[in-house]
CSV table of C-alpha atoms in Angstrom, one decimal:
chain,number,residue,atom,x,y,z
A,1,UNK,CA,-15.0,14.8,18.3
A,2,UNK,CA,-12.8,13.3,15.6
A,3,UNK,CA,-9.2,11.8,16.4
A,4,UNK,CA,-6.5,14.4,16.0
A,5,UNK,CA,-4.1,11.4,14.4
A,6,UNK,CA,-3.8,9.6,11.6
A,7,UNK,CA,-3.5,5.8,11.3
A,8,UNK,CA,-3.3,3.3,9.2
A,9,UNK,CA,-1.9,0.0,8.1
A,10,UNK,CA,0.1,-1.1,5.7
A,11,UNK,CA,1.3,-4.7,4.8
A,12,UNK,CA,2.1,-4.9,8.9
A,13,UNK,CA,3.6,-2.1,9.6
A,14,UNK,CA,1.2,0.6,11.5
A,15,UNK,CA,1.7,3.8,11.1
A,16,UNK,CA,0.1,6.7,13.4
A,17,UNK,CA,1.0,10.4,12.6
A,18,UNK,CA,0.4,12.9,15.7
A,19,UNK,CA,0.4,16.5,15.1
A,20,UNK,CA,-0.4,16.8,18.8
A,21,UNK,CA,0.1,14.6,21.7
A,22,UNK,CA,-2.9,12.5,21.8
A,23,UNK,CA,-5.4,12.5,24.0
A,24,UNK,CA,-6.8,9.8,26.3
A,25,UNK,CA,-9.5,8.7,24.3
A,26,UNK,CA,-7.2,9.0,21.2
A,27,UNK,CA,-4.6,7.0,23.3
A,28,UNK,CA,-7.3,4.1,23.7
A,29,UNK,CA,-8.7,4.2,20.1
A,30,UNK,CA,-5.4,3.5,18.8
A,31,UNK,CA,-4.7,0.5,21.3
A,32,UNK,CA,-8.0,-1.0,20.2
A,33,UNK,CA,-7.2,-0.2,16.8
A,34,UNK,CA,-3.7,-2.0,17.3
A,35,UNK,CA,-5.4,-4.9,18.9
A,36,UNK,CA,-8.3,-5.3,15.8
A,37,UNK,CA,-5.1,-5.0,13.3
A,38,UNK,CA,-2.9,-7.4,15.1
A,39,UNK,CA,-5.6,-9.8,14.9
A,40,UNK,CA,-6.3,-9.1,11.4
A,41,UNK,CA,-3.0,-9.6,10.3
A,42,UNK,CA,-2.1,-12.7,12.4
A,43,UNK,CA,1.0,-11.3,13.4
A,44,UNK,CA,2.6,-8.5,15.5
A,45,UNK,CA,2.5,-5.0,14.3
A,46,UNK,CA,5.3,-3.0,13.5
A,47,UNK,CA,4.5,0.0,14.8
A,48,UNK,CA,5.7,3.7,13.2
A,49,UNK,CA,4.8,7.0,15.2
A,50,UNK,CA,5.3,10.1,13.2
A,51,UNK,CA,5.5,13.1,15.8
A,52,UNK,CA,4.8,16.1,14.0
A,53,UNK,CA,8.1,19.0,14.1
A,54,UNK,CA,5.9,22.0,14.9
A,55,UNK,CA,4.3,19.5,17.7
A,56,UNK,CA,4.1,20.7,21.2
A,57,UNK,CA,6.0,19.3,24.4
A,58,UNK,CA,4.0,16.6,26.0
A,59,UNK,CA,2.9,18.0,29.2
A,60,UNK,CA,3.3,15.4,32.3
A,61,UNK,CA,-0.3,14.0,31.4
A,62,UNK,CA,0.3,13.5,28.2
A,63,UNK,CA,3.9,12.0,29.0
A,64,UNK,CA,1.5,9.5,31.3
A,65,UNK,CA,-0.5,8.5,28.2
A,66,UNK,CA,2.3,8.2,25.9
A,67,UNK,CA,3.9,5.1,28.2
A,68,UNK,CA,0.9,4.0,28.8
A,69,UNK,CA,0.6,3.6,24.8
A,70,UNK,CA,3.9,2.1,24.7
A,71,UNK,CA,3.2,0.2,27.5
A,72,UNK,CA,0.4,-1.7,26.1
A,73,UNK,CA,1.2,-1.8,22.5
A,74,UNK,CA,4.3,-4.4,23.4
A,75,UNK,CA,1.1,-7.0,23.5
A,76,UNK,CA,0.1,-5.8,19.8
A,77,UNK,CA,4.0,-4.7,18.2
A,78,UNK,CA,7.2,-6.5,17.8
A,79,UNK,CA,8.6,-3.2,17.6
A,80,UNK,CA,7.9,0.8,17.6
A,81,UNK,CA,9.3,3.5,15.8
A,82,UNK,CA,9.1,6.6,16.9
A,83,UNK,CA,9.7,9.7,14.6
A,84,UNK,CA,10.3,12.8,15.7
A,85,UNK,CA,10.5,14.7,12.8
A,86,UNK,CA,12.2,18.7,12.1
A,87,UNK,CA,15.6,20.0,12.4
A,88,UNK,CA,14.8,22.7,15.4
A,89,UNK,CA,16.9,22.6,18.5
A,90,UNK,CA,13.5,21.5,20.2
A,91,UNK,CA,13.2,18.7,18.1
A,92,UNK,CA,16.5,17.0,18.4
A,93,UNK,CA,16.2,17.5,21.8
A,94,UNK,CA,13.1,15.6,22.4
A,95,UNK,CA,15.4,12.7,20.0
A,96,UNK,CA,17.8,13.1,23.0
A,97,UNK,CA,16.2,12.6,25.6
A,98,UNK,CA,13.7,10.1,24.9
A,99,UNK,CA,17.1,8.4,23.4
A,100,UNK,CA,18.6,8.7,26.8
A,101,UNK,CA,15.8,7.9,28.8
A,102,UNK,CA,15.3,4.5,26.9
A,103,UNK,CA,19.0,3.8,27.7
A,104,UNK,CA,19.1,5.0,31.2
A,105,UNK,CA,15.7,2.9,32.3
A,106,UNK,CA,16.2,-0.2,29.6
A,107,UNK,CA,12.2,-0.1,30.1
A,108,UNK,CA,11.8,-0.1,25.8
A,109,UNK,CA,15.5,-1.3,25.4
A,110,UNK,CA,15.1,-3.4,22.1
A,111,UNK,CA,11.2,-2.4,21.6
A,112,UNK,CA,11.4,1.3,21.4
A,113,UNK,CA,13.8,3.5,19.0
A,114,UNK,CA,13.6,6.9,17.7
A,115,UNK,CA,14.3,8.2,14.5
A,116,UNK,CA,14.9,12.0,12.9
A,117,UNK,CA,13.1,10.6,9.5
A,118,UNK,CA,10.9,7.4,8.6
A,119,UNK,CA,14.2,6.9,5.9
A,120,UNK,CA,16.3,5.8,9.1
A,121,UNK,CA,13.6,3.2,9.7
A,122,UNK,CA,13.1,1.0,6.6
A,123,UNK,CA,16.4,-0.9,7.3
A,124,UNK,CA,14.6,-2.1,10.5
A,125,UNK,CA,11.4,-2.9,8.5
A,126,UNK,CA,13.4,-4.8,5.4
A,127,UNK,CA,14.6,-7.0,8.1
A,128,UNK,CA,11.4,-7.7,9.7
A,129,UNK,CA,9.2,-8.0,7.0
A,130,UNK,CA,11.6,-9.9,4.7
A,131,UNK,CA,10.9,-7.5,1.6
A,132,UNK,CA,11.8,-3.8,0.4
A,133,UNK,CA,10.1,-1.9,2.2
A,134,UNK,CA,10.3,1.5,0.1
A,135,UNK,CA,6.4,0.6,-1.7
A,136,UNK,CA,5.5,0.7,2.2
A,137,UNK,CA,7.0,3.9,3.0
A,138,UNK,CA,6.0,5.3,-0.2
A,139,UNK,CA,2.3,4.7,0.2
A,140,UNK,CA,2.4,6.4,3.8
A,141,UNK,CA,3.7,9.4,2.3
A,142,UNK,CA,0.8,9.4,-0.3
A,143,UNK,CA,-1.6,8.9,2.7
A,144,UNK,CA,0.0,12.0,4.3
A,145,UNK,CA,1.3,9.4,7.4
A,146,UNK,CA,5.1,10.4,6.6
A,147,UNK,CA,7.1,13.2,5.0
């Protein structure tokens, strides 16, 4: 069975697009996939994940795997991005309450932040990289990893 994500990375920065919530073997492939880029590049990732708008709710499982991603791509990331992308009462609420939940607990405090568009993330990623990163951001959106 294929991945229901898309991944890829560019210059450092590794972006993952999730029309669903992934599954557990998703969930692993992307951690080893984090690990063999992180190598790769010889430095941590910075790590995008684009969460679909007409996504559906994580159920408690899938809320499971999700920190368990976060969880162990700290040893792979500097940072994650996560975007939760549409305009839907749903979807700012998700924005919300993972917001709040990341103040609340201070468990990603620093590591974790979300974002309504990948637009609100490229000041992070100019910082970190060192460089515009607008060529990055562009060639995710020709890959279909970003709107």
């Amino acid at each position: 069975m294929s991945p229901l994500y898309k991944l890829e990375v560019i210059d450092r920065v590794m972006f993952a697009r999730y029309p669903n919530p992934p599954s557990k073997q998703d969930v692993t492939a992307v951690l080893q996939l984090m690990q063999q880029h992180r190598e790769r590049v010889g430095k941590p990732l910075l790590y995008v994940g684009m969460i679909d708008s007409k996504s559906k709710i994580p159920n408690a499982e899938e809320r499971n795997l999700l920190s368990h991603l976060l969880s162990e791509g700290r040893n792979f990331c500097e940072v994650a991005h996560l975007v939760i992308e549409g305009s839907e009462l749903q979807n700012s609420l998700q924005r919300v309450i993972i917001s709040g939940m990341i103040i609340v607990t201070r468990t990603y405090d620093g590591f974790l932040s979300v974002h309504k568009n990948v637009d609100s993330v490229a000041a992070d990623l100019q910082k970190r990289l060192g460089k515009d990163p607008a060529p990055i951001i562009r060639k995710a959106r020709e890959l279909g990893l970003a709107t």
